[in-house]
Amino acid sequence: MAFLHALILVILSLNGYNNNKAMAEGISGSEFTLDSIRKALIRQEDVIVFSLIERARFPMNSALYNPRLDLVPGFSGPLVDFIVKETEAVQAKAGRYVNPEENPFFPDNLPPSMIPNHNYSQVLHPGGASININKAIWDMYLNQLLPLFVDAGDDGNYASTAASDLICLQALSRRIHYGKFVAEIKFRDAPNDYEPPIRAKDTDVLMKLLTDERVEKMVKKRVEKKADVFGQDVNASNNADIKRYKVDPSVVARLYDEWVIPLTKLVEVEYLIRRLD
């Protein structure tokens, strides 16, 4: 079990900055505006791009995700499940999931926090605060996204690979579940527009109200540009005509186009449907 203890320390250290930053910048009632939400989402783009770059250091390491290998005695399931469950349990004890921005991938039987809880402002409506679509995010990441930017192969670094996977997953989960905050501020800004379709449970109308194609196009261009800037391999020749990337920028744009933006809007609709409960 030594590898697990080392892994937990690595994951906690890697996540410490983002977690503490989120606590320091937690949204208060007076600061809860569309502009504050937008700035938070832009910061999260950086985290997602860098986490993908970090994961691309390792090959696929398919054994990590194979449920038939039984790599952990007494545990039924793939090694990545075991590592994530154990890590989330430790982070739950440290208060990670008291933060309304955080949603666990294995929420069942998580231990309670052992430290004094940060006093987060309750800006979300209780009816929608518990929405968690991490199963869909998990499936998307492992089965659709990973093969797009990770090389084939197996280098045996399963613990480090799982640590990188978890950072990616948590960054994506935080970004997508921020849809709850987006939906809340949009509802507060225009309750008369949203209340009729909410009462009618008309998800199609809600989706149209929430969709701004101009903004979505701008977001996709911005994350692609960030991947272009952050992810270039720098070489001594400084040949500007030859660019090599740790993660193809088009993959990051596709990630937002096909998954991040649609799943975020799904969270927004699910939240709004519960907003008047």
Short mmCIF file of C-alpha atoms in Angstrom, two decimals:
data_model
loop_
_atom_site.label_atom_id
_atom_site.label_comp_id
_atom_site.label_asym_id
_atom_site.label_seq_id
_atom_site.Cartn_x
_atom_site.Cartn_y
_atom_site.Cartn_z
CA MET A 1 0.00 0.00 0.00
CA ALA A 2 3.02 2.29 0.01
CA PHE A 3 2.31 3.40 -3.53
CA LEU A 4 -1.20 4.51 -2.50
CA HIS A 5 0.07 6.59 0.40
CA ALA A 6 2.58 8.27 -1.89
CA LEU A 7 -0.11 8.85 -4.51
CA ILE A 8 -2.44 10.49 -2.01
CA LEU A 9 0.28 12.87 -0.91
CA VAL A 10 1.04 13.78 -4.52
CA ILE A 11 -2.62 14.35 -5.37
CA LEU A 12 -3.25 16.42 -2.27
CA SER A 13 -0.23 18.59 -2.99
CA LEU A 14 -1.19 19.07 -6.63
CA ASN A 15 -4.75 19.95 -5.73
CA GLY A 16 -3.87 22.10 -2.76
CA TYR A 17 -3.34 25.27 -4.76
CA ASN A 18 -6.61 25.02 -6.64
CA ASN A 19 -8.55 24.04 -3.53
CA ASN A 20 -7.14 26.84 -1.39
CA LYS A 21 -7.64 29.31 -4.22
CA ALA A 22 -11.25 28.25 -4.54
CA MET A 23 -11.74 28.70 -0.80
CA ALA A 24 -10.13 32.14 -0.89
CA GLU A 25 -12.23 33.17 -3.87
CA GLY A 26 -15.44 31.50 -2.80
CA ILE A 27 -18.43 33.40 -4.09
CA SER A 28 -20.09 35.52 -1.44
CA GLY A 29 -23.56 36.94 -1.66
CA SER A 30 -22.31 40.45 -2.44
CA GLU A 31 -19.80 39.23 -5.07
CA PHE A 32 -22.18 36.88 -6.84
CA THR A 33 -22.52 38.45 -10.29
CA LEU A 34 -22.41 37.24 -13.85
CA ASP A 35 -19.02 38.92 -14.19
CA SER A 36 -17.60 37.05 -11.17
CA ILE A 37 -18.91 33.78 -12.61
CA ARG A 38 -17.38 34.56 -16.00
CA LYS A 39 -13.97 35.28 -14.44
CA ALA A 40 -14.11 32.01 -12.51
CA LEU A 41 -14.89 30.06 -15.69
CA ILE A 42 -11.99 31.72 -17.54
CA ARG A 43 -9.59 30.76 -14.73
CA GLN A 44 -10.86 27.21 -14.86
CA GLU A 45 -9.98 27.03 -18.57
CA ASP A 46 -6.32 27.43 -17.62
CA VAL A 47 -6.57 24.58 -15.11
CA ILE A 48 -8.21 22.27 -17.64
CA VAL A 49 -5.63 22.98 -20.36
CA PHE A 50 -2.69 22.47 -18.01
CA SER A 51 -4.20 19.28 -16.56
CA LEU A 52 -4.57 17.80 -20.05
CA ILE A 53 -0.97 18.71 -20.83
CA GLU A 54 0.14 16.96 -17.65
CA ARG A 55 -1.86 13.82 -18.48
CA ALA A 56 -0.36 13.72 -21.98
CA ARG A 57 3.05 13.01 -20.41
CA PHE A 58 1.92 9.42 -19.88
CA PRO A 59 0.75 6.85 -22.42
CA MET A 60 -2.70 5.31 -22.23
CA ASN A 61 -1.72 2.70 -19.61
CA SER A 62 -4.87 0.70 -20.35
CA ALA A 63 -4.30 -1.72 -17.48
CA LEU A 64 -5.28 1.08 -15.12
CA TYR A 65 -8.83 1.01 -16.50
CA ASN A 66 -9.26 -2.75 -16.99
CA PRO A 67 -11.84 -4.14 -14.52
CA ARG A 68 -10.78 -7.74 -15.13
CA LEU A 69 -7.20 -7.50 -13.90
CA ASP A 70 -7.99 -7.39 -10.14
CA LEU A 71 -4.78 -5.51 -9.36
CA VAL A 72 -5.93 -4.68 -5.81
CA PRO A 73 -6.63 -7.71 -3.57
CA GLY A 74 -10.12 -7.55 -2.13
CA PHE A 75 -11.25 -4.79 -4.46
CA SER A 76 -13.50 -5.51 -7.42
CA GLY A 77 -13.02 -3.03 -10.24
CA PRO A 78 -10.32 -1.21 -12.18
CA LEU A 79 -7.34 0.25 -10.40
CA VAL A 80 -8.35 3.81 -11.30
CA ASP A 81 -11.63 3.35 -9.39
CA PHE A 82 -9.75 2.19 -6.32
CA ILE A 83 -7.30 5.08 -6.42
CA VAL A 84 -9.98 7.73 -6.96
CA LYS A 85 -12.23 6.32 -4.22
CA GLU A 86 -9.40 6.23 -1.69
CA THR A 87 -8.20 9.70 -2.62
CA GLU A 88 -11.68 11.21 -2.44
CA ALA A 89 -12.11 9.69 1.02
CA VAL A 90 -8.95 11.43 2.24
CA GLN A 91 -9.96 14.71 0.61
CA ALA A 92 -13.44 14.45 2.13
CA LYS A 93 -11.84 14.23 5.58
CA ALA A 94 -9.93 17.41 4.72
CA GLY A 95 -13.20 19.19 3.83
CA ARG A 96 -12.98 19.27 0.05
CA TYR A 97 -16.60 18.38 -0.59
CA VAL A 98 -17.98 20.93 1.84
CA ASN A 99 -17.12 23.40 -0.91
CA PRO A 100 -20.24 23.76 -3.12
CA GLU A 101 -17.96 23.96 -6.18
CA GLU A 102 -16.74 20.39 -5.64
CA ASN A 103 -18.60 17.18 -6.51
CA PRO A 104 -17.20 13.70 -5.77
CA PHE A 105 -17.10 10.96 -8.38
CA PHE A 106 -17.83 8.30 -5.73
CA PRO A 107 -20.17 10.09 -3.31
CA ASP A 108 -21.46 7.01 -1.49
CA ASN A 109 -20.09 6.45 2.00
CA LEU A 110 -17.66 9.36 1.97
CA PRO A 111 -16.36 10.15 5.47
CA PRO A 112 -17.30 13.51 7.03
CA SER A 113 -14.88 16.41 7.21
CA MET A 114 -12.50 16.29 10.17
CA ILE A 115 -11.49 19.95 10.03
CA PRO A 116 -13.44 23.14 10.80
CA ASN A 117 -15.55 23.91 7.77
CA HIS A 118 -15.08 27.07 5.75
CA ASN A 119 -18.15 29.28 5.93
CA TYR A 120 -19.27 29.20 2.31
CA SER A 121 -22.07 31.51 1.26
CA GLN A 122 -25.20 29.61 0.34
CA VAL A 123 -25.88 31.12 -3.07
CA LEU A 124 -27.38 28.00 -4.64
CA HIS A 125 -30.99 26.95 -4.23
CA PRO A 126 -31.16 23.80 -2.05
CA GLY A 127 -33.25 21.98 -4.63
CA GLY A 128 -30.49 22.06 -7.21
CA ALA A 129 -27.34 22.20 -5.09
CA SER A 130 -26.99 18.40 -5.01
CA ILE A 131 -26.99 17.88 -8.80
CA ASN A 132 -24.08 15.63 -9.72
CA ILE A 133 -23.46 14.39 -13.29
CA ASN A 134 -19.98 13.05 -12.64
CA LYS A 135 -20.92 9.62 -14.02
CA ALA A 136 -21.38 11.20 -17.44
CA ILE A 137 -18.14 13.18 -17.06
CA TRP A 138 -16.25 10.04 -16.03
CA ASP A 139 -17.55 8.10 -19.03
CA MET A 140 -16.78 10.95 -21.43
CA TYR A 141 -13.26 11.42 -20.13
CA LEU A 142 -12.19 7.77 -20.06
CA ASN A 143 -13.94 6.49 -23.16
CA GLN A 144 -14.04 9.46 -25.52
CA LEU A 145 -11.55 12.16 -24.57
CA LEU A 146 -8.47 10.20 -23.47
CA PRO A 147 -7.94 8.41 -26.82
CA LEU A 148 -7.94 11.80 -28.58
CA PHE A 149 -4.82 13.19 -26.91
CA VAL A 150 -2.94 10.33 -25.19
CA ASP A 151 -0.48 8.08 -27.00
CA ALA A 152 -0.89 4.31 -27.00
CA GLY A 153 1.42 2.30 -24.79
CA ASP A 154 2.09 1.19 -21.23
CA ASP A 155 4.94 2.55 -19.10
CA GLY A 156 3.75 1.05 -15.81
CA ASN A 157 3.34 4.42 -14.08
CA TYR A 158 -0.22 3.67 -13.04
CA ALA A 159 -0.28 5.68 -9.82
CA SER A 160 1.09 8.82 -11.46
CA THR A 161 -1.24 8.35 -14.41
CA ALA A 162 -4.25 8.03 -12.12
CA ALA A 163 -3.14 11.16 -10.25
CA SER A 164 -3.15 13.07 -13.54
CA ASP A 165 -6.50 11.56 -14.49
CA LEU A 166 -8.04 12.71 -11.24
CA ILE A 167 -6.77 16.25 -11.67
CA CYS A 168 -8.32 16.35 -15.16
CA LEU A 169 -11.58 14.86 -13.92
CA GLN A 170 -11.90 17.24 -10.99
CA ALA A 171 -11.11 20.26 -13.18
CA LEU A 172 -13.73 19.21 -15.73
CA SER A 173 -16.27 18.44 -13.02
CA ARG A 174 -15.76 21.81 -11.35
CA ARG A 175 -16.16 23.63 -14.68
CA ILE A 176 -19.25 21.73 -15.76
CA HIS A 177 -21.00 21.90 -12.40
CA TYR A 178 -20.41 25.65 -12.35
CA GLY A 179 -23.50 25.57 -14.51
CA LYS A 180 -25.45 25.64 -11.25
CA PHE A 181 -23.98 29.05 -10.41
CA VAL A 182 -24.52 30.27 -13.96
CA ALA A 183 -28.17 29.20 -13.87
CA GLU A 184 -28.74 30.83 -10.49
CA ILE A 185 -27.39 34.22 -11.55
CA LYS A 186 -29.29 34.12 -14.85
CA PHE A 187 -32.49 33.30 -12.97
CA ARG A 188 -31.93 36.15 -10.52
CA ASP A 189 -31.28 38.59 -13.36
CA ALA A 190 -34.43 37.66 -15.29
CA PRO A 191 -36.90 35.66 -13.15
CA ASN A 192 -39.88 36.64 -15.31
CA ASP A 193 -38.24 35.02 -18.34
CA TYR A 194 -37.43 31.78 -16.56
CA GLU A 195 -40.37 31.13 -14.25
CA PRO A 196 -42.96 30.19 -16.95
CA PRO A 197 -40.85 27.45 -18.61
CA ILE A 198 -39.70 26.24 -15.20
CA ARG A 199 -43.28 25.81 -14.03
CA ALA A 200 -44.14 24.12 -17.34
CA LYS A 201 -41.04 21.90 -17.07
CA ASP A 202 -40.23 22.98 -20.62
CA THR A 203 -36.58 22.03 -20.97
CA ASP A 204 -36.43 23.04 -24.64
CA VAL A 205 -37.39 26.64 -23.89
CA LEU A 206 -34.95 26.75 -20.99
CA MET A 207 -32.17 25.48 -23.22
CA LYS A 208 -32.89 28.22 -25.75
CA LEU A 209 -32.85 30.87 -23.03
CA LEU A 210 -29.51 29.62 -21.80
CA THR A 211 -27.84 29.35 -25.20
CA ASP A 212 -25.72 32.20 -26.53
CA GLU A 213 -23.97 30.95 -29.67
CA ARG A 214 -21.77 34.03 -29.90
CA VAL A 215 -20.38 33.51 -26.41
CA GLU A 216 -19.93 29.77 -26.98
CA LYS A 217 -17.96 30.40 -30.16
CA MET A 218 -15.76 32.90 -28.33
CA VAL A 219 -15.09 30.40 -25.52
CA LYS A 220 -14.07 27.67 -27.95
CA LYS A 221 -11.68 30.02 -29.75
CA ARG A 222 -10.20 31.16 -26.43
CA VAL A 223 -9.48 27.66 -25.10
CA GLU A 224 -8.00 26.64 -28.44
CA LYS A 225 -5.71 29.67 -28.28
CA LYS A 226 -4.70 28.85 -24.71
CA ALA A 227 -3.81 25.30 -25.72
CA ASP A 228 -1.79 26.73 -28.60
CA VAL A 229 0.15 29.07 -26.30
CA PHE A 230 0.53 26.85 -23.21
CA GLY A 231 1.09 23.54 -24.96
CA GLN A 232 3.80 24.25 -27.53
CA ASP A 233 7.00 22.26 -27.36
CA VAL A 234 9.79 24.84 -27.22
CA ASN A 235 12.96 23.95 -29.10
CA ALA A 236 16.32 25.66 -29.48
CA SER A 237 15.89 26.33 -33.18
CA ASN A 238 12.98 28.72 -32.53
CA ASN A 239 11.54 27.82 -35.90
CA ALA A 240 8.15 29.53 -35.82
CA ASP A 241 7.03 27.60 -38.88
CA ILE A 242 7.17 24.25 -37.08
CA LYS A 243 4.87 23.89 -34.09
CA ARG A 244 4.55 20.77 -32.02
CA TYR A 245 2.03 20.48 -29.23
CA LYS A 246 1.78 18.41 -26.09
CA VAL A 247 -2.00 18.44 -26.65
CA ASP A 248 -3.47 19.35 -30.02
CA PRO A 249 -5.36 22.66 -29.58
CA SER A 250 -8.16 21.36 -31.80
CA VAL A 251 -8.79 18.60 -29.23
CA VAL A 252 -9.30 21.21 -26.50
CA ALA A 253 -11.71 23.13 -28.73
CA ARG A 254 -13.56 19.90 -29.46
CA LEU A 255 -13.68 19.08 -25.74
CA TYR A 256 -15.54 22.32 -25.08
CA ASP A 257 -17.69 22.07 -28.19
CA GLU A 258 -18.89 18.48 -27.77
CA TRP A 259 -18.81 17.97 -24.02
CA VAL A 260 -17.99 20.84 -21.65
CA ILE A 261 -20.49 23.37 -23.02
CA PRO A 262 -23.36 20.88 -23.64
CA LEU A 263 -22.91 19.22 -20.24
CA THR A 264 -22.74 22.61 -18.52
CA LYS A 265 -26.04 23.60 -20.11
CA LEU A 266 -27.51 20.26 -19.06
CA VAL A 267 -26.56 21.10 -15.45
CA GLU A 268 -28.09 24.56 -15.88
CA VAL A 269 -31.39 23.14 -17.10
CA GLU A 270 -31.49 20.52 -14.35
CA TYR A 271 -30.83 23.23 -11.78
CA LEU A 272 -33.51 25.56 -13.12
CA ILE A 273 -36.12 22.80 -13.20
CA ARG A 274 -35.62 22.53 -9.43
CA ARG A 275 -35.23 26.28 -8.81
CA LEU A 276 -38.85 26.89 -7.73
CA ASP A 277 -39.19 23.74 -5.60
#
